[in-house]
Tab-separated table of C-alpha atoms and ligand atoms in Angstrom:
chain	number	residue	atom	x	y	z
A	284	MET	CA	143.730	109.935	151.944
A	285	LEU	CA	140.381	111.654	153.256
A	286	SER	CA	138.879	111.740	149.797
A	287	TYR	CA	140.019	107.971	149.352
A	288	LEU	CA	138.480	107.093	152.309
A	289	ARG	CA	135.098	109.634	150.570
A	290	ALA	CA	135.797	107.420	147.595
A	291	GLU	CA	136.040	103.901	149.277
A	292	LEU	CA	133.202	104.711	150.790
A	293	LYS	CA	130.755	105.984	147.918
A	294	GLY	CA	131.458	102.955	146.709
A	295	LEU	CA	130.126	100.705	149.769
A	296	LEU	CA	126.940	103.177	149.855
A	297	ASP	CA	126.525	102.134	146.155
A	298	LEU	CA	126.335	98.475	146.677
A	299	VAL	CA	124.405	98.820	149.612
A	300	LEU	CA	121.838	101.925	148.395
A	301	PRO	CA	122.574	101.589	143.955
A	302	PRO	CA	122.263	105.607	143.831
A	303	SER	CA	118.567	107.108	142.511
A	304	CYS	CA	118.056	109.279	139.610
A	305	PRO	CA	117.812	112.586	140.733
A	306	LEU	CA	114.633	113.400	139.222
A	307	CYS	CA	112.666	110.495	138.941
A	308	GLY	CA	114.615	108.201	141.986
A	309	GLY	CA	114.626	105.534	139.164
A	310	VAL	CA	118.110	103.825	139.649
A	311	LEU	CA	121.067	104.686	138.025
A	312	LYS	CA	124.300	102.427	136.413
A	313	VAL	CA	126.967	103.282	138.010
A	314	GLY	CA	129.131	105.098	136.115
A	315	PRO	CA	131.297	108.138	136.259
A	316	ALA	CA	128.928	109.768	133.067
A	317	THR	CA	125.716	109.395	134.757
A	318	ALA	CA	123.611	112.051	134.937
A	319	PHE	CA	120.036	111.500	134.960
A	320	CYS	CA	118.500	107.817	134.449
A	321	PRO	CA	117.925	106.856	130.289
A	322	ASP	CA	114.198	107.600	130.785
A	323	CYS	CA	114.810	111.322	131.825
A	324	LEU	CA	117.796	111.262	129.673
A	325	ASP	CA	115.021	110.618	126.657
A	326	ASP	CA	112.497	113.521	127.752
A	327	PHE	CA	115.388	115.654	127.330
A	328	PRO	CA	115.333	117.970	124.184
A	329	PHE	CA	119.201	117.701	123.282
A	330	LEU	CA	119.538	120.294	120.359
A	331	LYS	CA	119.759	118.794	116.905
A	332	HIS	CA	118.826	121.532	115.291
A	333	SER	CA	120.945	123.531	112.867
A	334	ARG	CA	121.560	127.344	115.342
A	335	CYS	CA	123.113	130.413	114.915
A	336	PRO	CA	127.009	130.122	116.168
A	337	ARG	CA	126.739	132.993	118.465
A	338	CYS	CA	124.047	132.416	120.139
A	339	ALA	CA	122.431	128.563	119.998
A	340	LEU	CA	119.352	130.530	118.733
A	341	PRO	CA	117.295	127.772	117.341
A	342	TYR	CA	115.864	127.176	113.546
A	343	PRO	CA	112.795	125.569	113.073
A	344	LEU	CA	114.977	123.207	109.938
A	345	ALA	CA	116.721	120.308	111.498
A	346	SER	CA	118.767	119.561	108.409
A	347	GLY	CA	119.653	123.989	107.326
A	348	SER	CA	122.693	124.845	107.850
A	349	ASP	CA	124.537	127.439	110.996
A	350	HIS	CA	123.896	131.073	110.531
A	351	LEU	CA	124.154	133.805	112.117
A	352	CYS	CA	121.096	135.039	113.877
A	353	GLU	CA	119.430	138.613	113.075
A	354	ALA	CA	119.787	139.459	116.397
A	355	CYS	CA	123.545	138.571	116.370
A	356	LEU	CA	123.613	140.260	112.637
A	357	ARG	CA	122.152	143.555	113.606
A	358	GLU	CA	124.404	143.668	117.025
A	359	LYS	CA	127.252	141.633	117.629
A	360	PRO	CA	127.088	140.040	121.110
A	361	PRO	CA	130.026	140.706	123.545
A	362	PHE	CA	129.959	136.883	124.702
A	363	GLU	CA	131.919	134.561	121.993
A	364	ARG	CA	129.563	131.972	121.959
A	365	VAL	CA	127.156	129.804	123.370
A	366	GLU	CA	127.055	126.291	125.045
A	367	CYS	CA	124.210	124.599	125.720
A	368	LEU	CA	122.565	121.179	126.910
A	369	GLY	CA	119.160	121.335	124.781
A	370	LEU	CA	116.275	123.097	123.860
A	371	TYR	CA	114.559	124.556	126.892
A	372	ASP	CA	111.323	122.292	126.601
A	373	GLY	CA	109.540	118.546	127.347
A	374	GLY	CA	111.567	117.134	130.228
A	375	LEU	CA	114.824	120.062	129.845
A	376	ARG	CA	112.904	122.509	130.879
A	377	GLU	CA	110.433	120.414	133.669
A	378	ALA	CA	114.221	119.802	135.417
A	379	ILE	CA	115.141	123.140	134.922
A	380	ARG	CA	111.825	124.982	136.499
A	381	ARG	CA	112.511	122.143	139.307
A	382	PHE	CA	115.749	123.533	139.922
A	383	LYS	CA	114.976	126.829	139.687
A	384	PHE	CA	111.487	127.170	141.248
A	385	HIS	CA	110.341	124.470	143.761
A	386	GLY	CA	113.445	123.603	145.461
A	387	ALA	CA	115.314	120.938	144.035
A	388	VAL	CA	118.689	122.758	144.777
A	389	HIS	CA	120.311	118.669	144.573
A	390	LEU	CA	119.931	118.970	140.463
A	391	ASP	CA	123.162	121.083	140.946
A	392	ARG	CA	125.612	118.256	141.025
A	393	ALA	CA	123.652	115.871	137.840
A	394	PHE	CA	123.266	119.072	135.755
A	395	ALA	CA	126.823	119.987	136.144
A	396	ARG	CA	127.617	115.955	135.354
A	397	LEU	CA	125.951	116.306	132.194
A	398	LEU	CA	126.973	119.809	131.077
A	399	ALA	CA	130.629	118.996	131.961
A	400	THR	CA	130.381	116.158	130.093
A	401	ARG	CA	128.929	117.148	127.183
A	402	LEU	CA	130.912	119.934	126.997
A	403	GLU	CA	134.245	118.802	127.281
A	404	TYR	CA	135.215	119.615	123.656
A	405	PHE	CA	134.303	122.891	123.842
A	406	ARG	CA	136.293	123.049	127.491
A	407	ARG	CA	139.634	121.045	125.432
A	408	SER	CA	139.052	123.956	122.957
A	409	TYR	CA	138.342	127.007	124.666
A	410	ARG	CA	140.155	126.321	127.999
A	411	PRO	CA	138.160	128.610	130.110
A	412	GLU	CA	139.737	130.297	133.168
A	413	VAL	CA	136.852	131.470	135.704
A	414	LEU	CA	133.578	130.176	135.457
A	415	VAL	CA	131.540	133.249	136.741
A	416	ALA	CA	126.815	132.994	137.287
A	417	VAL	CA	124.599	135.572	136.469
A	418	PRO	CA	123.877	136.945	139.669
A	419	LEU	CA	120.960	138.230	140.864
A	420	HIS	CA	120.016	141.386	143.133
A	421	ARG	CA	120.300	140.899	146.525
A	422	GLN	CA	116.636	141.916	147.352
A	423	ARG	CA	115.636	138.718	144.842
A	424	LEU	CA	118.616	136.364	146.621
A	425	ARG	CA	116.525	136.953	149.560
A	426	SER	CA	113.341	135.722	148.773
A	427	ARG	CA	114.252	133.305	145.996
A	428	THR	CA	117.236	132.456	149.002
A	429	TYR	CA	119.816	130.602	146.713
A	430	ASN	CA	120.890	131.420	143.230
A	431	GLN	CA	120.508	128.327	140.871
A	432	SER	CA	122.832	129.278	138.542
A	433	LEU	CA	125.365	130.166	141.199
A	434	LEU	CA	125.026	126.227	142.306
A	435	LEU	CA	125.768	125.135	138.606
A	436	ALA	CA	128.782	127.124	138.430
A	437	ARG	CA	130.267	126.034	141.990
A	438	GLU	CA	129.021	122.413	140.651
A	439	LEU	CA	130.657	122.553	137.230
A	440	GLY	CA	133.501	124.189	138.291
A	441	ARG	CA	134.150	121.009	140.713
A	442	PHE	CA	134.590	119.050	138.071
A	443	TRP	CA	136.594	121.351	135.949
A	444	ARG	CA	138.927	122.493	138.956
A	445	LEU	CA	138.418	125.898	137.971
A	446	PRO	CA	137.127	128.917	140.412
A	447	ALA	CA	133.678	129.857	140.252
A	448	PRO	CA	133.997	132.818	143.213
A	449	ALA	CA	130.240	134.266	144.333
A	450	ARG	CA	131.089	137.938	144.534
A	451	LEU	CA	132.687	138.789	141.497
A	452	LEU	CA	129.968	139.635	139.442
A	453	ARG	CA	127.130	141.690	140.947
A	454	ARG	CA	123.577	143.488	139.675
A	455	ILE	CA	123.290	146.293	140.940
A	456	ARG	CA	119.962	147.314	139.789
A	457	PRO	CA	116.894	144.724	140.019
A	458	GLY	CA	115.305	145.800	137.016
A	459	LEU	CA	111.352	144.534	136.712
A	460	GLN	CA	111.097	140.489	135.771
A	461	GLN	CA	112.576	139.646	132.394
A	462	GLN	CA	109.338	137.307	131.738
A	463	GLY	CA	107.052	138.973	130.091
A	464	LEU	CA	108.989	142.057	128.335
A	465	THR	CA	109.875	142.376	124.606
A	466	GLY	CA	113.273	141.523	123.647
A	467	GLU	CA	113.826	145.590	123.197
A	468	GLN	CA	112.227	145.797	126.441
A	469	ARG	CA	114.787	143.278	128.590
A	470	ARG	CA	117.936	145.062	127.029
A	471	ARG	CA	116.336	148.835	128.334
A	472	ASN	CA	115.576	146.561	131.645
A	473	LEU	CA	119.133	145.716	131.825
A	474	LYS	CA	121.329	148.335	131.380
A	475	GLY	CA	123.626	148.955	133.800
A	476	ALA	CA	122.303	146.845	135.843
A	477	PHE	CA	125.667	143.959	136.396
A	478	ALA	CA	128.757	145.643	137.809
A	479	LEU	CA	132.571	143.992	138.320
A	480	HIS	CA	133.473	143.663	142.118
A	481	GLY	CA	136.741	143.020	142.376
A	482	LYS	CA	139.411	142.941	138.377
A	483	LEU	CA	139.522	140.704	136.085
A	484	ASP	CA	143.234	140.211	134.116
A	485	GLY	CA	142.789	138.619	131.210
A	486	GLU	CA	141.407	135.090	131.997
A	487	ARG	CA	138.578	133.767	130.160
A	488	VAL	CA	135.953	133.690	131.208
A	489	LEU	CA	132.882	130.802	131.492
A	490	LEU	CA	129.386	132.558	131.462
A	491	VAL	CA	127.081	130.041	133.616
A	492	ASP	CA	123.062	130.310	133.729
A	493	ASP	CA	120.089	128.254	133.800
A	494	VAL	CA	118.029	129.348	130.401
A	495	LEU	CA	119.300	131.632	127.871
A	496	THR	CA	116.317	133.710	126.190
A	497	THR	CA	116.869	136.665	123.859
A	498	GLY	CA	120.399	136.720	125.295
A	499	ALA	CA	119.747	140.172	126.478
A	500	THR	CA	121.534	139.002	130.098
A	501	ALA	CA	124.283	137.801	128.332
A	502	ARG	CA	124.641	140.366	126.700
A	503	GLU	CA	125.250	142.903	129.799
A	504	CYS	CA	126.817	140.478	132.189
A	505	SER	CA	129.532	139.913	129.193
A	506	SER	CA	129.784	143.476	128.819
A	507	ALA	CA	130.637	144.025	132.437
A	508	LEU	CA	132.980	140.810	132.469
A	509	LEU	CA	135.066	142.717	129.601
A	510	ALA	CA	134.707	146.063	130.689
A	511	GLY	CA	135.970	144.461	133.961
A	512	GLY	CA	139.074	142.963	132.468
A	513	ALA	CA	138.522	139.650	131.108
A	514	SER	CA	140.230	138.624	127.635
A	515	ARG	CA	137.655	136.453	126.328
A	516	VAL	CA	133.350	135.764	127.876
A	517	ALA	CA	131.944	132.500	126.339
A	518	VAL	CA	128.454	131.728	127.733
A	519	ALA	CA	126.742	128.208	129.554
A	520	VAL	CA	123.678	127.612	130.100
A	521	LEU	CA	121.180	124.372	130.598
A	522	ALA	CA	119.031	125.136	128.098
A	523	ARG	CA	118.160	127.711	125.246
A	524	ALA	CA	114.455	128.883	124.575
A	525	ARG	CA	113.147	129.531	121.291
A	526	LEU	CA	111.844	132.599	120.255
A	527	GLU	CA	108.225	131.816	119.811
A	528	LYS	CA	108.791	129.986	123.653
A	529	LEU	CA	108.842	134.301	125.029
A	530	GLN	CA	106.206	134.794	127.393
J	71	ZN	ZN1	115.049	109.046	136.009
J	72	ZN	ZN1	122.621	134.420	117.658
């Protein structure tokens, strides 16, 4: 009854105040799949390139075929695949930076809506049972005040009616800032940084994060989840960074 009333109220509100784009404030066309306005979506570089089927690393040539990248060939990742909205570039990069560093927490729903729509085919084939956000160490969380990946996982969980427990996976070692480290340094920095609090019982897990860069964080989290009882782990991120974008 309550949800019916809420939906009715929302419909009335939409008539008086048409929903606006959470990025630019422009008018949104009312529809279940609308998250951002067409102008903002035009600035999102959706992934059209050929890519690594495992970690979604995009290759420079859009016309090439998909094949495993060097890093995945050298050491098979513990996760099965990475799903993403697009490249960490252009308007998507800008929007993620606002979401992550500038307190634009209200973007969580629009991002989750877009992710849920774009990943629907994947969801049906993989059938995740639990969503797990990449955690922040508590010191980091104190200074940042929120974990954007957890906000995203929770909203995605609302769309897909899946649990997104906040404390299952924990970051137990703070480590250095990943930014500015090479791939190898990132891996060393993260060794043993994550642990499971509690146990999983054969669930298919979807690990959720904002950006995947080298994949070092996703590897460590996936290993911890598998060691803690997950049967399978796949990864969903908003954006995939090209390696030359590493800084
Ligand atoms: Zn917009
Ligand atoms: Zn790869």
